[in-house]
Short mmCIF file of C-alpha atoms in Angstrom, two decimals:
data_model
loop_
_atom_site.label_atom_id
_atom_site.label_comp_id
_atom_site.label_asym_id
_atom_site.label_seq_id
_atom_site.Cartn_x
_atom_site.Cartn_y
_atom_site.Cartn_z
CA UNK A 1 88.89 5.28 -66.90
CA UNK A 2 92.49 6.35 -67.53
CA UNK A 3 94.15 8.54 -69.96
CA UNK A 4 96.38 7.41 -72.27
CA UNK A 5 97.63 9.81 -74.12
CA UNK A 6 97.40 13.75 -74.11
CA UNK A 7 98.14 15.95 -76.70
CA UNK A 8 98.25 19.84 -77.84
CA UNK A 9 96.54 21.40 -80.48
CA UNK A 10 100.08 22.18 -83.10
CA UNK A 11 98.48 25.99 -83.31
CA UNK A 12 99.12 27.66 -79.91
CA UNK A 13 96.97 30.01 -80.69
CA UNK A 14 93.75 27.27 -80.13
CA UNK A 15 94.98 26.45 -77.54
CA UNK A 16 93.23 22.96 -77.26
CA UNK A 17 94.19 20.07 -75.51
CA UNK A 18 93.72 16.46 -77.15
CA UNK A 19 93.36 13.13 -74.61
CA UNK A 20 92.61 9.60 -75.03
CA UNK A 21 91.29 7.39 -72.27
CA UNK A 22 90.94 3.67 -72.22
CA UNK A 23 87.75 3.61 -73.46
CA UNK A 24 88.58 4.18 -76.71
CA UNK A 25 87.15 8.20 -76.26
CA UNK A 26 89.08 11.07 -77.52
CA UNK A 27 88.13 14.28 -75.63
CA UNK A 28 89.24 17.87 -77.12
CA UNK A 29 89.54 20.89 -74.12
CA UNK A 30 89.71 24.77 -74.52
CA UNK A 31 92.69 25.10 -71.68
CA UNK A 32 91.39 28.30 -70.99
CA UNK A 33 88.15 27.78 -69.59
CA UNK A 34 88.13 23.65 -69.33
CA UNK A 35 85.17 23.27 -71.85
CA UNK A 36 84.99 19.95 -73.13
CA UNK A 37 84.78 21.34 -77.60
CA UNK A 38 83.85 17.59 -78.56
CA UNK A 39 84.31 14.14 -77.62
CA UNK A 40 84.86 11.56 -80.28
CA UNK A 41 83.67 7.48 -79.49
CA UNK A 42 84.23 6.07 -82.70
CA UNK A 43 87.21 3.83 -81.28
CA UNK A 44 85.99 0.70 -79.67
CA UNK A 45 89.73 0.10 -78.22
CA UNK A 46 92.20 2.61 -76.77
CA UNK A 47 93.34 5.65 -79.54
CA UNK A 48 97.31 4.40 -79.46
CA UNK A 49 97.63 7.70 -81.33
CA UNK A 50 97.20 11.22 -82.13
CA UNK A 51 98.19 12.81 -85.17
CA UNK A 52 97.59 16.12 -87.11
CA UNK A 53 98.18 17.06 -90.45
CA UNK A 54 96.98 19.99 -93.21
CA UNK A 55 98.24 22.69 -90.66
CA UNK A 56 96.03 21.47 -87.81
CA UNK A 57 92.92 21.32 -89.78
CA UNK A 58 92.89 17.69 -89.90
CA UNK A 59 93.14 14.60 -86.75
CA UNK A 60 94.03 10.96 -87.18
CA UNK A 61 93.91 8.42 -84.70
CA UNK A 62 95.08 4.90 -84.51
CA UNK A 63 93.89 2.44 -82.64
CA UNK A 64 94.11 -1.82 -81.67
CA UNK A 65 90.58 -1.58 -83.19
CA UNK A 66 92.62 -1.91 -86.69
CA UNK A 67 91.19 1.33 -88.15
CA UNK A 68 92.39 5.00 -88.48
CA UNK A 69 89.40 7.96 -87.37
CA UNK A 70 89.49 11.23 -89.39
CA UNK A 71 88.12 14.01 -87.75
CA UNK A 72 87.59 17.61 -89.09
CA UNK A 73 89.65 20.15 -86.60
CA UNK A 74 87.15 22.83 -88.02
CA UNK A 75 83.55 21.49 -87.50
CA UNK A 76 85.11 18.82 -84.80
CA UNK A 77 83.35 16.05 -86.73
CA UNK A 78 84.19 12.48 -87.83
CA UNK A 79 84.81 12.12 -91.48
CA UNK A 80 86.09 8.78 -92.10
CA UNK A 81 87.21 5.53 -91.38
CA UNK A 82 90.30 3.59 -93.15
CA UNK A 83 90.60 0.21 -92.00
CA UNK A 84 94.08 -1.09 -91.69
CA UNK A 85 93.85 -4.86 -90.50
CA UNK A 86 96.67 -3.89 -87.75
CA UNK A 87 96.17 -3.38 -84.23
CA UNK A 88 97.99 -0.25 -84.35
CA UNK A 89 100.29 1.65 -82.36
CA UNK A 90 101.25 4.52 -83.99
CA UNK A 91 100.30 7.26 -86.90
CA UNK A 92 102.46 9.96 -87.81
CA UNK A 93 101.27 12.68 -90.63
CA UNK A 94 104.42 14.15 -92.58
CA UNK A 95 104.45 17.87 -93.84
CA UNK A 96 103.83 19.21 -97.30
CA UNK A 97 107.99 18.46 -98.15
CA UNK A 98 107.01 14.92 -97.91
CA UNK A 99 104.19 14.92 -100.37
CA UNK A 100 104.55 12.28 -103.16
CA UNK A 101 103.57 14.45 -105.73
CA UNK A 102 104.29 17.88 -104.69
CA UNK A 103 107.64 19.13 -105.56
CA UNK A 104 110.06 21.01 -103.22
CA UNK A 105 109.43 24.53 -105.51
CA UNK A 106 105.29 24.33 -103.89
CA UNK A 107 106.12 22.64 -100.59
CA UNK A 108 104.92 25.74 -99.04
CA UNK A 109 101.99 26.58 -100.91
CA UNK A 110 98.30 24.97 -99.97
CA UNK A 111 98.72 21.37 -100.91
CA UNK A 112 95.71 19.37 -100.31
CA UNK A 113 97.63 16.32 -100.04
CA UNK A 114 100.12 14.63 -97.43
CA UNK A 115 101.39 11.69 -96.28
CA UNK A 116 100.40 9.16 -93.48
CA UNK A 117 102.45 6.79 -91.80
CA UNK A 118 100.73 3.37 -89.58
CA UNK A 119 102.61 0.73 -87.63
CA UNK A 120 102.03 -1.82 -85.40
CA UNK A 121 101.42 -5.27 -83.73
CA UNK A 122 102.53 -7.37 -87.37
CA UNK A 123 106.04 -4.81 -87.62
CA UNK A 124 104.62 -3.23 -91.07
CA UNK A 125 105.24 0.15 -91.99
CA UNK A 126 102.19 1.29 -94.20
CA UNK A 127 101.96 4.48 -96.04
CA UNK A 128 98.88 6.24 -97.39
CA UNK A 129 98.67 9.25 -99.41
CA UNK A 130 95.58 11.55 -97.61
CA UNK A 131 93.50 14.07 -99.97
CA UNK A 132 91.65 16.45 -97.73
CA UNK A 133 89.96 20.07 -98.34
CA UNK A 134 88.40 21.46 -95.27
CA UNK A 135 85.79 23.07 -97.42
CA UNK A 136 84.41 20.09 -98.65
CA UNK A 137 85.69 17.24 -95.46
CA UNK A 138 83.40 14.57 -96.41
CA UNK A 139 85.41 14.32 -100.06
CA UNK A 140 88.84 12.50 -98.09
CA UNK A 141 90.47 10.34 -99.76
CA UNK A 142 92.76 8.12 -97.91
CA UNK A 143 95.11 5.75 -100.45
CA UNK A 144 98.02 2.65 -100.05
CA UNK A 145 101.17 4.17 -100.90
CA UNK A 146 103.82 1.65 -100.12
CA UNK A 147 103.93 -1.16 -97.57
CA UNK A 148 107.35 -2.80 -96.17
CA UNK A 149 108.39 -4.64 -93.04
CA UNK A 150 110.47 -2.58 -90.23
CA UNK A 151 113.25 -5.69 -89.80
CA UNK A 152 113.99 -7.90 -93.07
CA UNK A 153 116.07 -10.27 -91.94
CA UNK A 154 117.56 -10.66 -95.86
CA UNK A 155 118.57 -7.31 -95.90
CA UNK A 156 122.40 -6.83 -95.62
CA UNK A 157 121.44 -4.04 -93.58
CA UNK A 158 120.81 -6.73 -90.82
CA UNK A 159 122.76 -8.36 -88.71
CA UNK A 160 120.58 -11.10 -87.74
CA UNK A 161 123.65 -12.39 -85.21
CA UNK A 162 122.97 -8.97 -83.21
CA UNK A 163 119.73 -10.09 -81.88
CA UNK A 164 117.73 -12.90 -80.31
CA UNK A 165 117.48 -16.29 -82.29
CA UNK A 166 114.61 -16.88 -81.29
CA UNK A 167 112.87 -14.05 -83.32
CA UNK A 168 109.05 -13.61 -83.86
CA UNK A 169 108.44 -13.40 -87.67
CA UNK A 170 107.15 -9.83 -86.98
CA UNK A 171 108.86 -7.33 -84.78
CA UNK A 172 106.12 -5.26 -83.17
CA UNK A 173 106.42 -1.03 -83.70
CA UNK A 174 105.16 0.63 -80.50
CA UNK A 175 105.16 4.20 -81.72
CA UNK A 176 106.91 6.62 -84.53
CA UNK A 177 107.92 9.77 -84.28
CA UNK A 178 109.01 12.48 -87.23
CA UNK A 179 112.75 13.72 -87.02
CA UNK A 180 112.03 17.05 -88.48
CA UNK A 181 115.65 17.98 -88.79
CA UNK A 182 116.84 15.22 -90.10
CA UNK A 183 113.79 14.52 -92.22
CA UNK A 184 113.65 10.94 -91.22
CA UNK A 185 111.00 8.15 -89.21
CA UNK A 186 112.00 6.88 -86.45
CA UNK A 187 110.59 4.20 -85.26
CA UNK A 188 110.29 2.24 -81.79
CA UNK A 189 109.94 -1.79 -81.30
CA UNK A 190 108.38 -4.01 -78.85
CA UNK A 191 112.00 -4.66 -77.84
CA UNK A 192 113.48 -1.65 -77.37
CA UNK A 193 114.86 -1.07 -80.57
CA UNK A 194 115.53 2.53 -82.62
CA UNK A 195 114.78 2.38 -86.39
CA UNK A 196 115.31 5.20 -88.51
CA UNK A 197 114.19 5.45 -92.35
CA UNK A 198 114.61 8.19 -94.63
CA UNK A 199 111.55 9.59 -96.78
CA UNK A 200 111.37 9.24 -100.34
CA UNK A 201 109.11 12.42 -101.41
CA UNK A 202 109.17 11.00 -104.85
CA UNK A 203 107.95 7.47 -104.68
CA UNK A 204 105.97 7.96 -101.37
CA UNK A 205 108.43 5.37 -99.64
CA UNK A 206 110.69 4.55 -97.01
CA UNK A 207 114.16 3.41 -97.11
CA UNK A 208 115.74 1.65 -94.25
CA UNK A 209 119.42 2.96 -92.88
CA UNK A 210 121.73 0.84 -91.49
CA UNK A 211 122.25 2.36 -88.11
CA UNK A 212 120.17 1.70 -85.51
CA UNK A 213 120.20 1.97 -81.53
CA UNK A 214 119.43 -0.64 -79.02
CA UNK A 215 117.18 0.70 -76.00
CA UNK A 216 116.30 0.03 -72.59
CA UNK A 217 115.71 -3.46 -70.92
CA UNK A 218 112.17 -1.90 -69.93
CA UNK A 219 109.15 -1.34 -71.48
CA UNK A 220 109.27 2.90 -73.22
CA UNK A 221 106.52 4.43 -72.06
CA UNK A 222 107.05 8.00 -73.97
CA UNK A 223 109.84 9.84 -76.36
CA UNK A 224 109.48 13.35 -76.74
CA UNK A 225 112.02 15.44 -79.31
CA UNK A 226 114.65 17.61 -77.10
CA UNK A 227 114.11 20.86 -78.67
CA UNK A 228 116.98 24.07 -79.25
CA UNK A 229 120.48 23.21 -77.76
CA UNK A 230 119.78 19.13 -77.77
CA UNK A 231 118.22 18.94 -81.19
CA UNK A 232 118.71 15.83 -82.53
CA UNK A 233 118.34 13.49 -79.28
CA UNK A 234 115.56 12.31 -77.49
CA UNK A 235 114.12 11.89 -74.43
CA UNK A 236 112.78 8.56 -73.02
CA UNK A 237 111.18 7.44 -70.13
CA UNK A 238 110.33 3.51 -69.03
CA UNK A 239 108.63 1.53 -66.37
CA UNK A 240 111.04 1.64 -64.18
CA UNK A 241 110.70 5.75 -63.47
CA UNK A 242 113.76 6.09 -65.32
CA UNK A 243 114.65 8.63 -68.13
CA UNK A 244 117.38 8.50 -70.27
CA UNK A 245 118.47 10.58 -73.42
CA UNK A 246 120.02 9.05 -76.78
#
């Protein structure tokens, strides 16, 4: 089997590395001892995204098997499977400042609700409100909030002439990314476009920005935010063994 994704736990003191392989397995290893702490085998196809919520206490994984699995990181146990009915390519937890039910005055408090965003092969972005309490992980809830299409060709924000006339009805989304400084969600499409959405915290929805970026002429394999002095830029790698910055 080959490894598809690697991800560190957001809290460095835990020193844990997560990985997903093409057999659908998600593994967690201790970086100091190399001990395998947990093996999750609920997916029947490769996990395409791993995202942490609730200060690293909850893990969500998406996959092409059209579900999101939730895991309690305190017990390393699977606690819920949510059917999405889309071959998912991305999943992303937003922070408490984007909770649809929490005002900004409470954003630093102990909120038990977060927004989860998923996207995949249909070009549809779905938002869910996840309710989780580590003391009662089995009571986790995942409620649908909103659903929008990444490309709305009737929108005045989109110029159809800028795209090929043979566009498919749906534009597949290959990954989701959170731009923390701008409070935006950026997604990458199968035809290498970068689309930007603002988060409506009160309504729990996304609004499309007018701008979009045309990416590279090859598959984008990975993308990461460059910190500090290069804030706001993204580092890309593609299948031509090339990297670039936007």
